[in-house]
XYZ file of C-alpha atoms in Angstrom:
488
model
C -76.329 86.738 -66.097
C -76.849 82.595 -66.422
C -80.484 81.814 -64.658
C -80.602 78.863 -65.702
C -81.092 76.450 -62.762
C -77.886 73.790 -61.848
C -78.208 69.948 -62.910
C -77.236 68.496 -60.013
C -74.042 65.124 -59.713
C -74.889 61.649 -60.411
C -74.125 59.481 -56.718
C -70.916 57.412 -56.396
C -71.724 53.751 -56.603
C -68.274 52.181 -54.711
C -69.438 51.327 -51.353
C -68.728 53.361 -48.674
C -66.864 51.385 -45.058
C -66.012 53.281 -41.463
C -61.861 52.537 -40.803
C -63.506 49.979 -38.637
C -65.428 48.654 -40.977
C -63.016 47.676 -43.701
C -60.232 46.418 -40.664
C -62.903 43.957 -39.561
C -63.377 43.015 -43.355
C -59.524 42.670 -44.030
C -58.953 40.427 -40.792
C -62.184 38.183 -41.713
C -60.839 37.255 -45.399
C -57.411 36.662 -43.814
C -58.212 34.769 -41.265
C -60.854 33.230 -43.872
C -58.365 32.891 -46.568
C -55.273 31.514 -44.785
C -56.147 30.255 -41.242
C -53.078 27.886 -39.652
C -49.820 28.164 -41.909
C -46.193 27.207 -41.522
C -44.081 29.705 -42.016
C -40.407 29.503 -42.879
C -37.907 31.816 -41.456
C -34.970 33.653 -39.887
C -35.784 34.803 -35.972
C -35.430 38.857 -35.953
C -36.018 41.802 -34.020
C -36.707 39.381 -30.651
C -38.605 40.868 -27.293
C -39.778 39.762 -24.761
C -41.796 41.913 -22.150
C -42.533 41.451 -18.545
C -46.219 41.074 -19.265
C -44.402 36.969 -20.121
C -45.852 37.990 -24.665
C -42.685 37.693 -27.096
C -42.853 40.151 -30.085
C -40.681 38.780 -33.532
C -40.228 38.412 -36.852
C -39.334 36.559 -39.215
C -37.602 37.205 -42.866
C -36.177 35.823 -45.738
C -33.930 37.359 -47.839
C -36.988 38.997 -49.744
C -39.394 40.086 -47.089
C -40.798 40.194 -43.275
C -43.503 38.919 -41.255
C -43.969 40.454 -37.422
C -45.362 38.046 -35.681
C -46.440 37.229 -31.932
C -46.621 34.663 -29.207
C -48.881 35.151 -26.075
C -48.184 35.002 -22.650
C -50.370 31.098 -23.012
C -48.765 29.666 -25.555
C -45.220 30.043 -24.971
C -44.960 27.147 -22.404
C -45.806 25.213 -25.188
C -43.509 26.280 -27.686
C -41.671 23.484 -27.828
C -38.412 25.344 -27.968
C -37.166 28.273 -26.852
C -36.635 31.138 -29.352
C -33.934 32.735 -30.437
C -32.257 35.788 -32.419
C -31.006 34.344 -35.212
C -32.238 30.554 -35.961
C -33.811 29.735 -38.651
C -37.490 27.879 -37.471
C -40.683 27.162 -38.482
C -43.398 28.806 -37.093
C -47.139 27.696 -37.108
C -50.315 29.767 -36.101
C -53.034 31.784 -37.745
C -52.414 34.944 -39.763
C -54.781 38.117 -38.343
C -54.630 42.088 -38.197
C -54.116 43.950 -35.625
C -55.800 46.801 -36.318
C -54.817 49.501 -34.117
C -52.075 50.268 -36.881
C -53.649 48.783 -40.019
C -51.149 45.636 -39.419
C -50.580 42.299 -39.884
C -49.193 39.540 -38.720
C -48.573 35.879 -37.375
C -50.021 34.349 -33.532
C -47.831 31.555 -33.519
C -48.506 28.428 -31.247
C -45.490 25.870 -32.081
C -42.496 26.296 -33.078
C -39.448 23.927 -34.969
C -36.621 24.163 -36.000
C -36.551 24.613 -39.686
C -34.148 21.431 -39.986
C -31.544 19.819 -39.250
C -29.257 21.948 -40.885
C -30.342 24.771 -38.551
C -30.027 22.969 -35.297
C -26.190 21.637 -36.451
C -25.513 25.259 -36.846
C -27.163 27.062 -33.694
C -25.520 23.678 -31.614
C -21.513 24.751 -33.382
C -22.187 28.170 -32.806
C -22.376 27.903 -29.131
C -19.781 24.739 -28.817
C -17.444 27.350 -30.066
C -18.349 30.316 -27.827
C -18.194 27.520 -24.509
C -15.019 26.148 -26.070
C -13.215 30.224 -26.065
C -14.496 30.218 -22.854
C -12.348 27.089 -21.301
C -15.607 25.276 -20.231
C -14.189 21.883 -22.614
C -11.056 22.080 -21.315
C -8.992 18.358 -20.283
C -7.278 20.131 -17.219
C -11.127 20.741 -15.986
C -11.948 16.975 -16.242
C -11.647 15.346 -12.447
C -11.141 11.416 -11.926
C -14.178 9.089 -11.433
C -14.072 8.051 -7.152
C -12.657 5.387 -6.980
C -15.968 3.449 -5.147
C -18.953 6.028 -4.477
C -20.979 5.468 -1.853
C -24.081 7.059 -3.378
C -24.734 7.950 -7.120
C -27.053 9.974 -7.940
C -28.507 9.877 -11.347
C -30.751 12.520 -13.276
C -32.967 11.251 -15.958
C -37.305 10.084 -16.484
C -38.772 8.281 -14.180
C -40.646 6.602 -16.762
C -38.721 4.423 -19.096
C -36.025 1.834 -19.929
C -32.743 4.137 -19.113
C -33.106 3.944 -15.068
C -34.645 0.610 -15.187
C -31.303 -0.197 -17.242
C -29.287 1.749 -14.458
C -30.169 -0.005 -11.552
C -30.268 -3.642 -13.001
C -26.049 -2.475 -13.686
C -25.732 -1.308 -10.860
C -27.364 -4.145 -8.931
C -24.864 -7.153 -10.807
C -21.734 -5.491 -10.280
C -21.890 -3.733 -7.157
C -25.108 -2.505 -4.853
C -25.178 1.453 -4.468
C -27.174 3.225 -3.340
C -29.075 5.644 -5.729
C -31.227 8.682 -5.847
C -33.334 9.223 -8.724
C -33.912 13.466 -9.846
C -36.772 13.050 -12.079
C -36.917 15.485 -14.650
C -38.378 15.317 -18.590
C -35.250 15.024 -20.996
C -37.734 16.498 -23.942
C -39.697 19.551 -24.861
C -40.311 22.676 -22.839
C -38.701 23.363 -19.350
C -36.700 20.388 -19.895
C -33.133 21.761 -20.358
C -34.290 24.030 -16.981
C -35.920 20.953 -14.660
C -32.623 19.028 -15.808
C -29.857 22.204 -14.980
C -31.407 22.247 -11.501
C -31.356 19.056 -11.413
C -27.489 18.875 -11.642
C -27.567 21.586 -9.325
C -29.045 20.181 -6.850
C -27.676 17.438 -6.168
C -24.511 19.122 -6.086
C -26.109 21.132 -3.745
C -26.852 18.653 -1.015
C -25.422 18.629 1.974
C -22.863 15.882 2.917
C -24.361 15.042 6.081
C -27.302 15.391 5.814
C -30.538 13.002 5.377
C -30.177 13.072 1.721
C -25.929 12.839 0.814
C -24.807 14.418 -1.145
C -23.758 11.144 -4.472
C -19.617 10.468 -4.993
C -21.193 11.279 -8.827
C -23.770 11.722 -10.601
C -25.489 10.248 -13.829
C -26.981 12.144 -16.511
C -28.951 9.650 -18.964
C -31.446 9.832 -21.712
C -31.969 6.713 -24.447
C -32.469 7.637 -27.969
C -33.661 9.864 -30.255
C -33.667 12.408 -32.797
C -31.464 15.257 -33.044
C -34.419 17.551 -32.274
C -35.606 15.154 -28.970
C -31.671 15.319 -28.199
C -31.710 18.881 -28.622
C -32.603 19.823 -24.260
C -28.302 18.698 -23.829
C -27.506 20.784 -26.080
C -28.613 23.936 -24.206
C -26.378 26.302 -22.356
C -27.956 26.521 -19.247
C -27.359 22.446 -18.875
C -23.688 22.867 -20.306
C -23.024 25.419 -17.923
C -24.266 23.674 -14.842
C -22.467 20.761 -16.017
C -19.057 22.444 -16.123
C -19.522 24.124 -12.834
C -20.637 21.082 -10.692
C -19.481 20.031 -7.932
C -19.243 16.429 -8.411
C -17.659 14.250 -11.118
C -20.770 13.937 -13.652
C -21.073 11.303 -16.916
C -23.125 12.142 -19.659
C -24.759 9.513 -21.555
C -27.231 10.586 -23.758
C -28.578 8.747 -27.069
C -26.512 6.407 -28.454
C -22.868 5.486 -29.279
C -22.922 7.797 -32.349
C -24.988 10.657 -30.778
C -23.052 13.766 -29.030
C -24.046 16.406 -27.547
C -22.609 19.467 -25.452
C -22.983 18.249 -22.275
C -20.600 15.473 -23.385
C -18.321 17.771 -23.867
C -18.268 19.695 -19.895
C -19.037 16.475 -18.687
C -15.904 14.590 -16.497
C -16.558 11.258 -18.144
C -19.153 10.493 -21.276
C -20.444 6.766 -21.415
C -21.646 5.472 -25.430
C -24.892 4.555 -22.887
C -26.852 4.672 -19.683
C -25.837 0.903 -18.902
C -21.509 1.960 -20.003
C -22.388 4.603 -17.577
C -23.265 2.004 -14.535
C -20.409 0.339 -15.343
C -17.891 3.436 -15.688
C -19.576 4.420 -12.397
C -19.084 1.697 -10.427
C -16.107 -1.372 -10.729
C -17.729 -4.861 -10.680
C -17.084 -7.120 -6.674
C -16.199 -10.007 -9.029
C -13.338 -7.632 -10.528
C -12.168 -6.568 -7.638
C -12.320 -9.730 -5.522
C -10.101 -10.848 -8.176
C -7.357 -8.012 -8.135
C -7.768 -7.878 -4.313
C -6.276 -11.701 -4.600
C -4.169 -11.249 -7.422
C -2.297 -8.447 -5.306
C -2.052 -9.852 -2.478
C -0.262 -13.288 -3.863
C 1.837 -11.275 -5.640
C 2.987 -8.830 -2.342
C 3.309 -12.940 -0.968
C 5.558 -13.486 -3.433
C 7.450 -10.777 -3.276
C 7.645 -10.759 0.424
C 9.375 -14.305 0.097
C 11.876 -13.049 -3.260
C 12.766 -10.411 -0.617
C 13.456 -12.974 2.251
C 14.915 -14.916 0.181
C 17.540 -12.071 -0.967
C 18.164 -11.379 2.233
C 18.744 -15.057 3.207
C 21.392 -15.034 0.393
C 22.920 -12.122 1.566
C 23.516 -13.392 5.129
C 25.357 -16.420 4.242
C 27.685 -14.328 2.003
C 28.055 -12.117 5.006
C 28.297 -15.354 7.390
C 30.662 -16.798 5.418
C 32.535 -13.554 5.205
C 32.329 -13.791 9.193
C 36.304 -14.982 11.318
C 35.321 -18.000 13.427
C 34.553 -16.568 16.317
C 34.077 -19.669 18.711
C 37.464 -20.950 17.558
C 39.106 -17.180 18.361
C 37.752 -17.422 21.536
C 39.178 -20.770 22.615
C 42.050 -19.697 20.662
C 42.320 -15.959 23.031
C 41.048 -18.479 26.726
C 44.084 -21.262 25.754
C 46.110 -18.391 25.485
C 45.084 -17.027 28.214
C 45.837 -19.604 30.572
C 49.026 -20.316 29.367
C 49.591 -16.946 30.345
C 48.699 -17.264 33.718
C 50.374 -20.515 34.295
C 53.968 -18.219 32.793
C 52.877 -15.076 35.382
C 52.481 -17.916 38.234
C 56.054 -19.380 38.109
C 57.512 -16.235 36.924
C 56.750 -13.522 39.413
C 58.510 -15.678 42.725
C 61.900 -15.527 39.761
C 61.458 -12.237 39.466
C 61.183 -11.027 43.197
C 64.244 -13.722 44.088
C 65.984 -11.814 41.257
C 65.203 -7.758 42.333
C 65.933 -9.830 46.134
C 69.129 -10.388 45.671
C 70.030 -7.423 43.347
C 68.893 -5.479 46.301
C 71.484 -7.460 48.743
C 74.281 -6.511 46.300
C 73.818 -2.620 45.892
C 72.446 -2.491 49.440
C 76.465 -2.313 51.035
C 77.833 0.171 48.760
C 74.803 2.331 49.795
C 76.157 5.146 52.224
C 74.827 5.352 56.050
C 70.779 7.331 56.379
C 72.877 8.905 59.324
C 75.564 10.547 56.752
C 73.533 12.178 54.742
C 71.525 12.986 57.250
C 74.370 14.536 58.652
C 75.576 16.108 55.508
C 71.938 17.091 55.495
C 72.755 18.744 58.852
C 75.408 20.633 57.725
C 74.348 21.600 54.927
C 71.063 23.273 56.367
C 73.019 24.997 59.324
C 75.464 26.273 56.692
C 72.088 27.291 54.820
C 70.357 28.626 57.318
C 73.798 30.989 58.665
C 73.983 32.117 55.698
C 70.113 32.807 55.081
C 70.362 34.675 58.382
C 72.704 37.094 57.314
C 70.940 37.691 54.287
C 67.772 38.163 56.859
C 70.317 40.439 59.043
C 71.111 42.122 56.171
C 68.171 42.449 54.370
C 66.870 44.113 57.453
C 69.391 46.764 58.028
C 68.878 48.427 54.449
C 65.427 47.651 54.723
C 65.604 50.443 58.126
C 68.230 51.806 56.730
C 65.794 52.708 53.022
C 63.202 54.613 53.223
C 60.197 54.478 55.624
C 57.778 52.966 52.062
C 61.255 50.163 50.849
C 60.826 48.747 54.404
C 59.362 45.197 55.227
C 59.121 42.687 57.476
C 61.208 39.800 58.377
C 58.433 37.640 60.334
C 56.899 35.940 57.550
C 60.327 34.702 55.788
C 61.382 33.601 59.390
C 57.812 31.855 59.402
C 58.525 30.025 55.797
C 62.406 28.722 57.075
C 60.924 27.271 60.619
C 58.289 25.558 58.348
C 60.498 24.109 56.081
C 62.944 22.934 58.945
C 60.177 21.016 60.488
C 58.827 19.135 57.836
C 62.872 18.380 56.138
C 63.063 17.084 60.257
C 59.735 15.188 59.901
C 61.221 13.633 56.262
C 64.392 12.751 58.588
C 62.362 10.781 61.106
C 61.010 8.255 59.074
C 63.855 7.913 57.171
C 65.427 6.439 60.114
C 62.437 4.781 60.634
C 63.052 2.349 57.460
C 67.028 2.648 57.827
C 68.130 -1.048 57.732
C 71.053 0.892 60.482
C 68.021 1.601 62.837
C 67.923 -2.498 63.225
C 71.687 -3.075 63.316
C 70.818 -0.753 66.057
C 68.890 -2.952 67.790
C 71.084 -5.662 67.890
C 70.910 -7.416 64.929
C 73.632 -8.164 61.997
C 73.934 -8.380 58.419
C 74.961 -11.876 56.898
C 77.415 -11.778 54.183
C 79.185 -14.161 52.180
C 82.484 -13.219 51.136
C 81.219 -11.881 47.933
C 79.078 -9.318 49.487
C 76.279 -11.122 48.839
C 73.536 -11.003 51.818
C 72.476 -14.770 53.587
C 68.834 -15.159 54.347
C 68.958 -18.494 55.056
C 71.538 -20.639 57.647
C 71.414 -23.699 54.896
C 73.137 -21.348 52.442
C 76.338 -20.870 54.688
C 78.608 -23.134 53.167
C 80.747 -25.118 55.555
C 84.030 -23.242 56.441
C 83.445 -20.583 54.765
C 84.466 -16.608 55.623
C 81.222 -14.956 56.445
C 81.519 -11.067 57.041
C 78.902 -9.861 59.980
C 77.766 -6.172 59.722
C 77.156 -4.503 63.463
C 75.720 -1.410 63.721
C 79.183 -0.299 64.606
C 81.132 -1.887 61.745
C 81.878 -4.964 59.673
C 83.593 -8.319 61.123
C 84.624 -10.755 59.614
C 84.420 -14.980 60.641
C 84.697 -18.599 59.770
C 81.447 -21.333 59.530
C 82.165 -24.565 61.500
C 81.635 -27.625 59.206
C 78.195 -28.725 61.407
C 74.751 -28.018 59.822
C 72.290 -26.096 61.947
C 69.125 -27.386 62.245
C 66.054 -26.387 60.312
C 63.866 -24.735 61.157
C 61.078 -22.631 59.699
C 62.330 -19.580 56.957
C 61.591 -16.784 58.563
C 59.662 -14.502 55.793
C 62.558 -11.399 55.716
C 65.674 -13.090 55.980
C 67.942 -10.371 55.454
C 68.268 -9.484 58.933
C 69.167 -11.965 61.395
């Protein structure tokens, strides 16, 4: 059994640290060695927390660095962090002792060169183009003479002064300025809010809604114009209910709001000229239009006058035609006044020659009475036979003869009335009252004493027959001619 006492081990010379001490020492070393740094990298693992802090990581081809942006720093970053964007982050390196991790506390972000900015803008442009926000059919025409013009720009600077001066020079109109920041943090949100706010104004309110909106900014670098390349601004411009003119930067500068606006102006001054016409130009156009209207009206009157003259040459001479017709009418009237008495005389002579050959009405009436008597005899016999047959026939076949007899009496009374009227107008009735009809040897009636030839043979017709006579040689005294001398 070994009873040699044990030999004590030598104490190590490595200092001993607590975990918190070592973590604090590393933190002080990192912060002292690096201080503020600028790191280029692509944003990844971006997370926004309800507290307002933003956590992310910066990476390149070989490594990844965790980073944090505190809530109070977010409004002053200079740009809005987005996944996949290459940036230059400025801040200080520190550690997070609870997890034994080091990280970059960022207080400023910048795009890493124009190439990264252009790539980001192009990616957003393609995506919005696929959605149809830049389609030509979405473009609306500008009003010819707007009453109110809205302007979205900075209240300080030469842009608003150029727009105001141009509008006052061309055609004074009412301006409504919505001041906004045109670059820096929060500028895009202000511009979008201004476009939406002007479009939401009531038409009849105390601040009327503008008829056209101008979104303007002066020239600058690509970073300065980035607010007008933000998606929120582009969508607000595309959704505006009021026609919108974009005038951002110089003529060579192009932003995404130019694609979404209804018209693009190269400069703010050009935007004002595009929004309102010049009064002098309008007056000149009005005068030219009035002159053209007068000329067109005069040409129309000249053409109508020529057509009327041509039509007048083709029309007949109405006064001449009326004169000829009037002369013909007067001639016909004179001839009619002469021809009518001659016609009456010829008709009277013809009637006088025909009258002796006409049968006496009494003969006709006697023959008519004989015929009627024979007809009445036959009708009465037929009626008696019919009554006898009816009495011999059955009761259903019998009929009354009273209507037939009444009809015969009615017809006889009518015939007798006509005979009486005929006898009343017959010249035989006149002869029966003591008159006679005088005719020459040829049977022509003599109506005047002057027409009787001296020693001529005459025929005197009385009511009971004709008698021959010879006229003596003495001329009768001239008396007034009777109107109807055929009966003496």
